[in-house]
DNA sequence: ACGGAGATCTTCT
DNA sequence: GAAGATCTCCGTT
């Protein structure tokens, strides 16, 4: 079942936790690429000083104010695309970063998209998984609750609390003040081979 | 195994 | 003009 707008229209921390174990699907050129989400990060409202949304709307972060379930895809370090899903009611600039997936289908295409690295490293990081799945600026602002977009999340296997743990978000600049720097807003599946670190 | 640096360019100060 | 929600390669241990 494809996750709908109601699923995403909740607090980003709840959505980040519940996204673990769901399936990310990308359909391209008649092929289906998919994997199970094993790691996420929540970026919450205007008060979250680690979030792109902290200073209000800009041309880049505009998708964060869009309807829950839309994609926010942006370029980091001049080189890599990161995939987020917008959540909460649209008066709050909140989103969840998809940090890692466990590949399921379309393995041959993922391998072609990730030459020079071996299987576990295809998708164990936010930029690695967009490379493997062929996600980039074309997917920015897509409605991920609409299957005709070719990009969506669907239910798969629920992950029990005993298999989930949390920690601080990864890669934040030293400029980010406490408590935002070390607050636990990253969720991952314990002992999963595809978690980024 | 671990650490440092380079790649590369958009966005915001 | 500087920094950024990263990854890979190359060096040393």
PDB file of N, CA and C in Angstrom, chain A residues 69-167:
ATOM      1  N   UNK A  69       4.143  14.603   1.853  1.00  0.00           N
ATOM      2  CA  UNK A  69       4.280  13.525   0.885  1.00  0.00           C
ATOM      3  C   UNK A  69       4.962  13.954  -0.407  1.00  0.00           C
ATOM      4  N   UNK A  70       5.306  15.248  -0.507  1.00  0.00           N
ATOM      5  CA  UNK A  70       6.041  15.695  -1.692  1.00  0.00           C
ATOM      6  C   UNK A  70       7.542  15.513  -1.462  1.00  0.00           C
ATOM      7  N   UNK A  71       8.301  15.423  -2.552  1.00  0.00           N
ATOM      8  CA  UNK A  71       9.744  15.229  -2.459  1.00  0.00           C
ATOM      9  C   UNK A  71      10.465  16.576  -2.378  1.00  0.00           C
ATOM     10  N   UNK A  72      11.504  16.624  -1.558  1.00  0.00           N
ATOM     11  CA  UNK A  72      12.422  17.763  -1.519  1.00  0.00           C
ATOM     12  C   UNK A  72      13.807  17.201  -1.822  1.00  0.00           C
ATOM     13  N   UNK A  73      14.293  17.451  -3.049  1.00  0.00           N
ATOM     14  CA  UNK A  73      15.578  16.925  -3.497  1.00  0.00           C
ATOM     15  C   UNK A  73      16.507  18.104  -3.746  1.00  0.00           C
ATOM     16  N   UNK A  74      17.664  18.104  -3.104  1.00  0.00           N
ATOM     17  CA  UNK A  74      18.571  19.241  -3.268  1.00  0.00           C
ATOM     18  C   UNK A  74      20.012  18.778  -3.401  1.00  0.00           C
ATOM     19  N   UNK A  75      20.847  19.701  -3.893  1.00  0.00           N
ATOM     20  CA  UNK A  75      22.262  19.395  -4.163  1.00  0.00           C
ATOM     21  C   UNK A  75      23.119  19.783  -2.956  1.00  0.00           C
ATOM     22  N   UNK A  76      23.983  18.858  -2.516  1.00  0.00           N
ATOM     23  CA  UNK A  76      24.961  19.192  -1.470  1.00  0.00           C
ATOM     24  C   UNK A  76      26.364  19.103  -2.006  1.00  0.00           C
ATOM     25  N   UNK A  77      27.244  19.946  -1.501  1.00  0.00           N
ATOM     26  CA  UNK A  77      28.658  19.919  -1.850  1.00  0.00           C
ATOM     27  C   UNK A  77      28.873  19.964  -3.354  1.00  0.00           C
ATOM     28  N   UNK A  78      27.936  20.590  -4.066  1.00  0.00           N
ATOM     29  CA  UNK A  78      28.092  20.774  -5.505  1.00  0.00           C
ATOM     30  C   UNK A  78      28.052  19.503  -6.313  1.00  0.00           C
ATOM     31  N   UNK A  79      27.680  18.388  -5.693  1.00  0.00           N
ATOM     32  CA  UNK A  79      27.877  17.101  -6.356  1.00  0.00           C
ATOM     33  C   UNK A  79      26.821  16.041  -6.129  1.00  0.00           C
ATOM     34  N   UNK A  80      26.172  16.074  -4.997  1.00  0.00           N
ATOM     35  CA  UNK A  80      25.297  14.964  -4.621  1.00  0.00           C
ATOM     36  C   UNK A  80      23.867  15.414  -4.344  1.00  0.00           C
ATOM     37  N   UNK A  81      22.917  14.575  -4.778  1.00  0.00           N
ATOM     38  CA  UNK A  81      21.502  14.857  -4.539  1.00  0.00           C
ATOM     39  C   UNK A  81      21.013  14.089  -3.321  1.00  0.00           C
ATOM     40  N   UNK A  82      20.286  14.761  -2.433  1.00  0.00           N
ATOM     41  CA  UNK A  82      19.717  14.097  -1.257  1.00  0.00           C
ATOM     42  C   UNK A  82      18.195  14.134  -1.339  1.00  0.00           C
ATOM     43  N   UNK A  83      17.562  13.002  -0.977  1.00  0.00           N
ATOM     44  CA  UNK A  83      16.107  12.871  -1.051  1.00  0.00           C
ATOM     45  C   UNK A  83      15.453  13.014   0.322  1.00  0.00           C
ATOM     46  N   UNK A  84      14.520  13.953   0.410  1.00  0.00           N
ATOM     47  CA  UNK A  84      13.712  14.147   1.622  1.00  0.00           C
ATOM     48  C   UNK A  84      12.251  14.003   1.262  1.00  0.00           C
ATOM     49  N   UNK A  85      11.424  13.635   2.264  1.00  0.00           N
ATOM     50  CA  UNK A  85       9.980  13.636   2.093  1.00  0.00           C
ATOM     51  C   UNK A  85       9.390  14.678   3.034  1.00  0.00           C
ATOM     52  N   UNK A  86       8.553  15.555   2.471  1.00  0.00           N
ATOM     53  CA  UNK A  86       7.940  16.611   3.265  1.00  0.00           C
ATOM     54  C   UNK A  86       6.888  16.018   4.194  1.00  0.00           C
ATOM     55  N   UNK A  87       6.838  16.524   5.441  1.00  0.00           N
ATOM     56  CA  UNK A  87       5.799  16.047   6.346  1.00  0.00           C
ATOM     57  C   UNK A  87       5.253  17.192   7.193  1.00  0.00           C
ATOM     58  N   UNK A  88       4.426  16.872   8.170  1.00  0.00           N
ATOM     59  CA  UNK A  88       3.682  17.824   8.983  1.00  0.00           C
ATOM     60  C   UNK A  88       2.739  18.657   8.114  1.00  0.00           C
ATOM     61  N   UNK A  89       1.805  19.351   8.728  1.00  0.00           N
ATOM     62  CA  UNK A  89       0.962  20.285   7.970  1.00  0.00           C
ATOM     63  C   UNK A  89       1.844  21.302   7.257  1.00  0.00           C
ATOM     64  N   UNK A  90       1.416  21.794   6.116  1.00  0.00           N
ATOM     65  CA  UNK A  90       2.317  22.576   5.263  1.00  0.00           C
ATOM     66  C   UNK A  90       2.617  23.984   5.764  1.00  0.00           C
ATOM     67  N   UNK A  91       2.157  24.350   6.971  1.00  0.00           N
ATOM     68  CA  UNK A  91       2.595  25.640   7.508  1.00  0.00           C
ATOM     69  C   UNK A  91       3.917  25.482   8.260  1.00  0.00           C
ATOM     70  N   UNK A  92       4.426  24.250   8.339  1.00  0.00           N
ATOM     71  CA  UNK A  92       5.703  24.000   8.995  1.00  0.00           C
ATOM     72  C   UNK A  92       6.693  23.412   7.994  1.00  0.00           C
ATOM     73  N   UNK A  93       7.921  23.985   7.907  1.00  0.00           N
ATOM     74  CA  UNK A  93       8.915  23.497   6.943  1.00  0.00           C
ATOM     75  C   UNK A  93       9.626  22.251   7.447  1.00  0.00           C
ATOM     76  N   UNK A  94       8.960  21.120   7.478  1.00  0.00           N
ATOM     77  CA  UNK A  94       9.553  19.909   8.031  1.00  0.00           C
ATOM     78  C   UNK A  94       9.700  18.834   6.963  1.00  0.00           C
ATOM     79  N   UNK A  95      10.731  17.989   7.135  1.00  0.00           N
ATOM     80  CA  UNK A  95      10.964  16.916   6.173  1.00  0.00           C
ATOM     81  C   UNK A  95      11.809  15.825   6.816  1.00  0.00           C
ATOM     82  N   UNK A  96      11.778  14.657   6.195  1.00  0.00           N
ATOM     83  CA  UNK A  96      12.601  13.530   6.660  1.00  0.00           C
ATOM     84  C   UNK A  96      13.586  13.171   5.555  1.00  0.00           C
ATOM     85  N   UNK A  97      14.868  13.133   5.911  1.00  0.00           N
ATOM     86  CA  UNK A  97      15.924  12.732   4.981  1.00  0.00           C
ATOM     87  C   UNK A  97      16.031  11.209   4.956  1.00  0.00           C
ATOM     88  N   UNK A  98      15.994  10.633   3.755  1.00  0.00           N
ATOM     89  CA  UNK A  98      16.203   9.194   3.612  1.00  0.00           C
ATOM     90  C   UNK A  98      17.707   8.954   3.529  1.00  0.00           C
ATOM     91  N   UNK A  99      18.286   8.329   4.544  1.00  0.00           N
ATOM     92  CA  UNK A  99      19.745   8.201   4.620  1.00  0.00           C
ATOM     93  C   UNK A  99      20.293   6.876   4.111  1.00  0.00           C
ATOM     94  N   UNK A 100      19.498   5.810   4.132  1.00  0.00           N
ATOM     95  CA  UNK A 100      20.020   4.515   3.679  1.00  0.00           C
ATOM     96  C   UNK A 100      18.881   3.547   3.405  1.00  0.00           C
ATOM     97  N   UNK A 101      19.091   2.688   2.400  1.00  0.00           N
ATOM     98  CA  UNK A 101      18.117   1.639   2.096  1.00  0.00           C
ATOM     99  C   UNK A 101      18.846   0.314   1.882  1.00  0.00           C
ATOM    100  N   UNK A 102      18.078  -0.775   2.033  1.00  0.00           N
ATOM    101  CA  UNK A 102      18.585  -2.113   1.735  1.00  0.00           C
ATOM    102  C   UNK A 102      18.012  -2.522   0.388  1.00  0.00           C
ATOM    103  N   UNK A 103      18.861  -2.687  -0.638  1.00  0.00           N
ATOM    104  CA  UNK A 103      18.370  -2.952  -1.993  1.00  0.00           C
ATOM    105  C   UNK A 103      17.493  -4.198  -2.074  1.00  0.00           C
ATOM    106  N   UNK A 104      16.414  -4.112  -2.854  1.00  0.00           N
ATOM    107  CA  UNK A 104      15.524  -5.266  -3.034  1.00  0.00           C
ATOM    108  C   UNK A 104      15.403  -5.676  -4.498  1.00  0.00           C
ATOM    109  N   UNK A 105      14.911  -4.758  -5.336  1.00  0.00           N
ATOM    110  CA  UNK A 105      14.754  -5.103  -6.750  1.00  0.00           C
ATOM    111  C   UNK A 105      15.500  -4.108  -7.633  1.00  0.00           C
ATOM    112  N   UNK A 106      15.829  -4.555  -8.844  1.00  0.00           N
ATOM    113  CA  UNK A 106      16.581  -3.718  -9.771  1.00  0.00           C
ATOM    114  C   UNK A 106      18.063  -3.726  -9.451  1.00  0.00           C
ATOM    115  N   UNK A 107      18.538  -4.831  -8.884  1.00  0.00           N
ATOM    116  CA  UNK A 107      19.931  -4.907  -8.444  1.00  0.00           C
ATOM    117  C   UNK A 107      20.920  -4.718  -9.586  1.00  0.00           C
ATOM    118  N   UNK A 108      20.551  -5.232 -10.782  1.00  0.00           N
ATOM    119  CA  UNK A 108      21.475  -5.099 -11.916  1.00  0.00           C
ATOM    120  C   UNK A 108      21.665  -3.634 -12.304  1.00  0.00           C
ATOM    121  N   UNK A 109      20.563  -2.865 -12.243  1.00  0.00           N
ATOM    122  CA  UNK A 109      20.666  -1.443 -12.596  1.00  0.00           C
ATOM    123  C   UNK A 109      21.418  -0.665 -11.522  1.00  0.00           C
ATOM    124  N   UNK A 110      21.159  -1.007 -10.251  1.00  0.00           N
ATOM    125  CA  UNK A 110      21.886  -0.335  -9.172  1.00  0.00           C
ATOM    126  C   UNK A 110      23.384  -0.569  -9.310  1.00  0.00           C
ATOM    127  N   UNK A 111      23.744  -1.790  -9.640  1.00  0.00           N
ATOM    128  CA  UNK A 111      25.158  -2.103  -9.809  1.00  0.00           C
ATOM    129  C   UNK A 111      25.768  -1.268 -10.939  1.00  0.00           C
ATOM    130  N   UNK A 112      24.994  -1.114 -12.024  1.00  0.00           N
ATOM    131  CA  UNK A 112      25.470  -0.301 -13.143  1.00  0.00           C
ATOM    132  C   UNK A 112      25.602   1.169 -12.734  1.00  0.00           C
ATOM    133  N   UNK A 113      24.696   1.611 -11.864  1.00  0.00           N
ATOM    134  CA  UNK A 113      24.739   3.006 -11.405  1.00  0.00           C
ATOM    135  C   UNK A 113      25.840   3.251 -10.381  1.00  0.00           C
ATOM    136  N   UNK A 114      26.367   2.174  -9.798  1.00  0.00           N
ATOM    137  CA  UNK A 114      27.395   2.286  -8.753  1.00  0.00           C
ATOM    138  C   UNK A 114      28.623   1.474  -9.120  1.00  0.00           C
ATOM    139  N   UNK A 115      29.274   1.810 -10.245  1.00  0.00           N
ATOM    140  CA  UNK A 115      30.461   1.058 -10.626  1.00  0.00           C
ATOM    141  C   UNK A 115      31.545   1.299  -9.589  1.00  0.00           C
ATOM    142  N   UNK A 116      32.440   0.393  -9.430  1.00  0.00           N
ATOM    143  CA  UNK A 116      33.612   0.576  -8.568  1.00  0.00           C
ATOM    144  C   UNK A 116      33.365   0.356  -7.077  1.00  0.00           C
ATOM    145  N   UNK A 117      32.102   0.186  -6.661  1.00  0.00           N
ATOM    146  CA  UNK A 117      31.900  -0.178  -5.252  1.00  0.00           C
ATOM    147  C   UNK A 117      31.049  -1.434  -5.164  1.00  0.00           C
ATOM    148  N   UNK A 118      31.209  -2.168  -4.079  1.00  0.00           N
ATOM    149  CA  UNK A 118      30.495  -3.434  -3.918  1.00  0.00           C
ATOM    150  C   UNK A 118      29.159  -3.250  -3.214  1.00  0.00           C
ATOM    151  N   UNK A 119      28.339  -4.291  -3.318  1.00  0.00           N
ATOM    152  CA  UNK A 119      26.941  -4.254  -2.891  1.00  0.00           C
ATOM    153  C   UNK A 119      26.600  -3.447  -1.624  1.00  0.00           C
ATOM    154  N   UNK A 120      27.250  -3.704  -0.486  1.00  0.00           N
ATOM    155  CA  UNK A 120      26.793  -3.001   0.715  1.00  0.00           C
ATOM    156  C   UNK A 120      26.949  -1.489   0.609  1.00  0.00           C
ATOM    157  N   UNK A 121      27.850  -1.032  -0.256  1.00  0.00           N
ATOM    158  CA  UNK A 121      28.104   0.399  -0.374  1.00  0.00           C
ATOM    159  C   UNK A 121      27.283   1.074  -1.466  1.00  0.00           C
ATOM    160  N   UNK A 122      26.394   0.331  -2.103  1.00  0.00           N
ATOM    161  CA  UNK A 122      25.549   0.947  -3.133  1.00  0.00           C
ATOM    162  C   UNK A 122      24.638   2.016  -2.531  1.00  0.00           C
ATOM    163  N   UNK A 123      24.079   1.694  -1.370  1.00  0.00           N
ATOM    164  CA  UNK A 123      22.990   2.525  -0.840  1.00  0.00           C
ATOM    165  C   UNK A 123      23.105   2.853   0.642  1.00  0.00           C
ATOM    166  N   UNK A 124      24.325   2.732   1.237  1.00  0.00           N
ATOM    167  CA  UNK A 124      24.448   2.979   2.676  1.00  0.00           C
ATOM    168  C   UNK A 124      24.856   4.425   2.985  1.00  0.00           C
ATOM    169  N   UNK A 125      24.123   5.358   2.385  1.00  0.00           N
ATOM    170  CA  UNK A 125      24.364   6.775   2.627  1.00  0.00           C
ATOM    171  C   UNK A 125      23.382   7.564   1.774  1.00  0.00           C
ATOM    172  N   UNK A 126      23.040   8.801   2.182  1.00  0.00           N
ATOM    173  CA  UNK A 126      21.991   9.557   1.506  1.00  0.00           C
ATOM    174  C   UNK A 126      22.303   9.904   0.052  1.00  0.00           C
ATOM    175  N   UNK A 127      23.581  10.141  -0.259  1.00  0.00           N
ATOM    176  CA  UNK A 127      23.946  10.451  -1.638  1.00  0.00           C
ATOM    177  C   UNK A 127      24.184   9.167  -2.432  1.00  0.00           C
ATOM    178  N   UNK A 128      24.617   8.124  -1.731  1.00  0.00           N
ATOM    179  CA  UNK A 128      24.850   6.855  -2.421  1.00  0.00           C
ATOM    180  C   UNK A 128      23.535   6.287  -2.953  1.00  0.00           C
ATOM    181  N   UNK A 129      22.468   6.379  -2.142  1.00  0.00           N
ATOM    182  CA  UNK A 129      21.217   5.764  -2.582  1.00  0.00           C
ATOM    183  C   UNK A 129      20.574   6.536  -3.744  1.00  0.00           C
ATOM    184  N   UNK A 130      20.765   7.849  -3.787  1.00  0.00           N
ATOM    185  CA  UNK A 130      20.206   8.580  -4.935  1.00  0.00           C
ATOM    186  C   UNK A 130      20.988   8.265  -6.204  1.00  0.00           C
ATOM    187  N   UNK A 131      22.307   8.041  -6.072  1.00  0.00           N
ATOM    188  CA  UNK A 131      23.099   7.607  -7.221  1.00  0.00           C
ATOM    189  C   UNK A 131      22.604   6.248  -7.705  1.00  0.00           C
ATOM    190  N   UNK A 132      22.425   5.317  -6.782  1.00  0.00           N
ATOM    191  CA  UNK A 132      22.027   3.952  -7.138  1.00  0.00           C
ATOM    192  C   UNK A 132      20.651   3.916  -7.797  1.00  0.00           C
ATOM    193  N   UNK A 133      19.731   4.771  -7.294  1.00  0.00           N
ATOM    194  CA  UNK A 133      18.359   4.740  -7.810  1.00  0.00           C
ATOM    195  C   UNK A 133      18.139   5.737  -8.948  1.00  0.00           C
ATOM    196  N   UNK A 134      19.144   6.559  -9.259  1.00  0.00           N
ATOM    197  CA  UNK A 134      18.989   7.535 -10.326  1.00  0.00           C
ATOM    198  C   UNK A 134      18.053   8.677  -9.964  1.00  0.00           C
ATOM    199  N   UNK A 135      18.107   9.109  -8.707  1.00  0.00           N
ATOM    200  CA  UNK A 135      17.261  10.219  -8.248  1.00  0.00           C
ATOM    201  C   UNK A 135      18.067  11.511  -8.278  1.00  0.00           C
ATOM    202  N   UNK A 136      17.482  12.577  -8.861  1.00  0.00           N
ATOM    203  CA  UNK A 136      18.172  13.857  -8.934  1.00  0.00           C
ATOM    204  C   UNK A 136      17.157  15.005  -8.999  1.00  0.00           C
ATOM    205  N   UNK A 137      17.571  16.151  -9.519  1.00  0.00           N
ATOM    206  CA  UNK A 137      16.729  17.354  -9.494  1.00  0.00           C
ATOM    207  C   UNK A 137      15.389  17.163 -10.198  1.00  0.00           C
ATOM    208  N   UNK A 138      15.326  16.219 -11.116  1.00  0.00           N
ATOM    209  CA  UNK A 138      14.064  15.965 -11.814  1.00  0.00           C
ATOM    210  C   UNK A 138      12.973  15.520 -10.860  1.00  0.00           C
ATOM    211  N   UNK A 139      13.370  14.987  -9.722  1.00  0.00           N
ATOM    212  CA  UNK A 139      12.392  14.451  -8.776  1.00  0.00           C
ATOM    213  C   UNK A 139      11.973  15.465  -7.723  1.00  0.00           C
ATOM    214  N   UNK A 140      12.637  16.623  -7.719  1.00  0.00           N
ATOM    215  CA  UNK A 140      12.273  17.644  -6.746  1.00  0.00           C
ATOM    216  C   UNK A 140      10.810  18.047  -6.933  1.00  0.00           C
ATOM    217  N   UNK A 141      10.084  18.134  -5.835  1.00  0.00           N
ATOM    218  CA  UNK A 141       8.682  18.562  -5.784  1.00  0.00           C
ATOM    219  C   UNK A 141       7.686  17.542  -6.335  1.00  0.00           C
ATOM    220  N   UNK A 142       8.132  16.338  -6.654  1.00  0.00           N
ATOM    221  CA  UNK A 142       7.168  15.318  -7.085  1.00  0.00           C
ATOM    222  C   UNK A 142       6.244  14.950  -5.927  1.00  0.00           C
ATOM    223  N   UNK A 143       5.020  14.575  -6.260  1.00  0.00           N
ATOM    224  CA  UNK A 143       4.075  14.101  -5.259  1.00  0.00           C
ATOM    225  C   UNK A 143       4.260  12.600  -5.064  1.00  0.00           C
ATOM    226  N   UNK A 144       4.867  12.225  -3.955  1.00  0.00           N
ATOM    227  CA  UNK A 144       5.193  10.816  -3.717  1.00  0.00           C
ATOM    228  C   UNK A 144       4.007  10.010  -3.207  1.00  0.00           C
ATOM    229  N   UNK A 145       2.838  10.628  -3.083  1.00  0.00           N
ATOM    230  CA  UNK A 145       1.629   9.867  -2.748  1.00  0.00           C
ATOM    231  C   UNK A 145       0.868   9.501  -4.015  1.00  0.00           C
ATOM    232  N   UNK A 146       1.393   9.930  -5.183  1.00  0.00           N
ATOM    233  CA  UNK A 146       0.759   9.668  -6.472  1.00  0.00           C
ATOM    234  C   UNK A 146       1.614   8.690  -7.278  1.00  0.00           C
ATOM    235  N   UNK A 147       1.141   7.473  -7.518  1.00  0.00           N
ATOM    236  CA  UNK A 147       1.946   6.458  -8.198  1.00  0.00           C
ATOM    237  C   UNK A 147       2.381   6.879  -9.602  1.00  0.00           C
ATOM    238  N   UNK A 148       1.648   7.783 -10.241  1.00  0.00           N
ATOM    239  CA  UNK A 148       2.051   8.187 -11.588  1.00  0.00           C
ATOM    240  C   UNK A 148       3.339   9.004 -11.580  1.00  0.00           C
ATOM    241  N   UNK A 149       3.783   9.435 -10.397  1.00  0.00           N
ATOM    242  CA  UNK A 149       5.053  10.174 -10.315  1.00  0.00           C
ATOM    243  C   UNK A 149       6.239   9.241 -10.528  1.00  0.00           C
ATOM    244  N   UNK A 150       6.039   7.930 -10.346  1.00  0.00           N
ATOM    245  CA  UNK A 150       7.131   6.978 -10.503  1.00  0.00           C
ATOM    246  C   UNK A 150       8.020   6.881  -9.277  1.00  0.00           C
ATOM    247  N   UNK A 151       7.704   7.642  -8.232  1.00  0.00           N
ATOM    248  CA  UNK A 151       8.509   7.627  -7.005  1.00  0.00           C
ATOM    249  C   UNK A 151       7.563   7.652  -5.813  1.00  0.00           C
ATOM    250  N   UNK A 152       7.635   6.626  -4.966  1.00  0.00           N
ATOM    251  CA  UNK A 152       6.750   6.590  -3.797  1.00  0.00           C
ATOM    252  C   UNK A 152       7.316   5.687  -2.718  1.00  0.00           C
ATOM    253  N   UNK A 153       6.644   5.706  -1.550  1.00  0.00           N
ATOM    254  CA  UNK A 153       6.973   4.810  -0.454  1.00  0.00           C
ATOM    255  C   UNK A 153       5.749   3.954  -0.186  1.00  0.00           C
ATOM    256  N   UNK A 154       5.984   2.656   0.140  1.00  0.00           N
ATOM    257  CA  UNK A 154       4.861   1.767   0.415  1.00  0.00           C
ATOM    258  C   UNK A 154       5.140   0.920   1.647  1.00  0.00           C
ATOM    259  N   UNK A 155       4.071   0.425   2.266  1.00  0.00           N
ATOM    260  CA  UNK A 155       4.243  -0.388   3.471  1.00  0.00           C
ATOM    261  C   UNK A 155       4.936  -1.694   3.108  1.00  0.00           C
ATOM    262  N   UNK A 156       5.713  -2.201   4.068  1.00  0.00           N
ATOM    263  CA  UNK A 156       6.368  -3.484   3.880  1.00  0.00           C
ATOM    264  C   UNK A 156       6.336  -4.237   5.197  1.00  0.00           C
ATOM    265  N   UNK A 157       7.469  -4.255   5.896  1.00  0.00           N
ATOM    266  CA  UNK A 157       7.511  -4.981   7.164  1.00  0.00           C
ATOM    267  C   UNK A 157       7.737  -4.011   8.327  1.00  0.00           C
ATOM    268  N   UNK A 158       6.784  -3.936   9.290  1.00  0.00           N
ATOM    269  CA  UNK A 158       6.972  -3.051  10.444  1.00  0.00           C
ATOM    270  C   UNK A 158       8.192  -3.478  11.260  1.00  0.00           C
ATOM    271  N   UNK A 159       8.931  -2.508  11.791  1.00  0.00           N
ATOM    272  CA  UNK A 159      10.114  -2.794  12.601  1.00  0.00           C
ATOM    273  C   UNK A 159       9.769  -2.563  14.076  1.00  0.00           C
ATOM    274  N   UNK A 160       9.910  -3.604  14.916  1.00  0.00           N
ATOM    275  CA  UNK A 160       9.600  -3.434  16.346  1.00  0.00           C
ATOM    276  C   UNK A 160      10.597  -2.510  17.039  1.00  0.00           C
ATOM    277  N   UNK A 161      10.178  -1.881  18.131  1.00  0.00           N
ATOM    278  CA  UNK A 161      11.015  -0.916  18.842  1.00  0.00           C
ATOM    279  C   UNK A 161      12.371  -1.486  19.264  1.00  0.00           C
ATOM    280  N   UNK A 162      12.415  -2.783  19.576  1.00  0.00           N
ATOM    281  CA  UNK A 162      13.679  -3.373  20.027  1.00  0.00           C
ATOM    282  C   UNK A 162      14.748  -3.325  18.944  1.00  0.00           C
ATOM    283  N   UNK A 163      14.314  -3.188  17.676  1.00  0.00           N
ATOM    284  CA  UNK A 163      15.287  -3.176  16.583  1.00  0.00           C
ATOM    285  C   UNK A 163      15.584  -1.761  16.087  1.00  0.00           C
ATOM    286  N   UNK A 164      15.108  -0.758  16.834  1.00  0.00           N
ATOM    287  CA  UNK A 164      15.297   0.632  16.412  1.00  0.00           C
ATOM    288  C   UNK A 164      16.090   1.387  17.463  1.00  0.00           C
ATOM    289  N   UNK A 165      17.050   2.203  17.004  1.00  0.00           N
ATOM    290  CA  UNK A 165      17.756   3.067  17.941  1.00  0.00           C
ATOM    291  C   UNK A 165      17.935   4.454  17.319  1.00  0.00           C
ATOM    292  N   UNK A 166      18.393   5.418  18.134  1.00  0.00           N
ATOM    293  CA  UNK A 166      18.468   6.810  17.688  1.00  0.00           C
ATOM    294  C   UNK A 166      19.817   7.414  18.037  1.00  0.00           C
ATOM    295  N   UNK A 167      20.126   8.553  17.419  1.00  0.00           N
ATOM    296  CA  UNK A 167      21.355   9.267  17.723  1.00  0.00           C
ATOM    297  C   UNK A 167      21.306  10.637  17.078  1.00  0.00           C
TER     298      UNK A 167
END
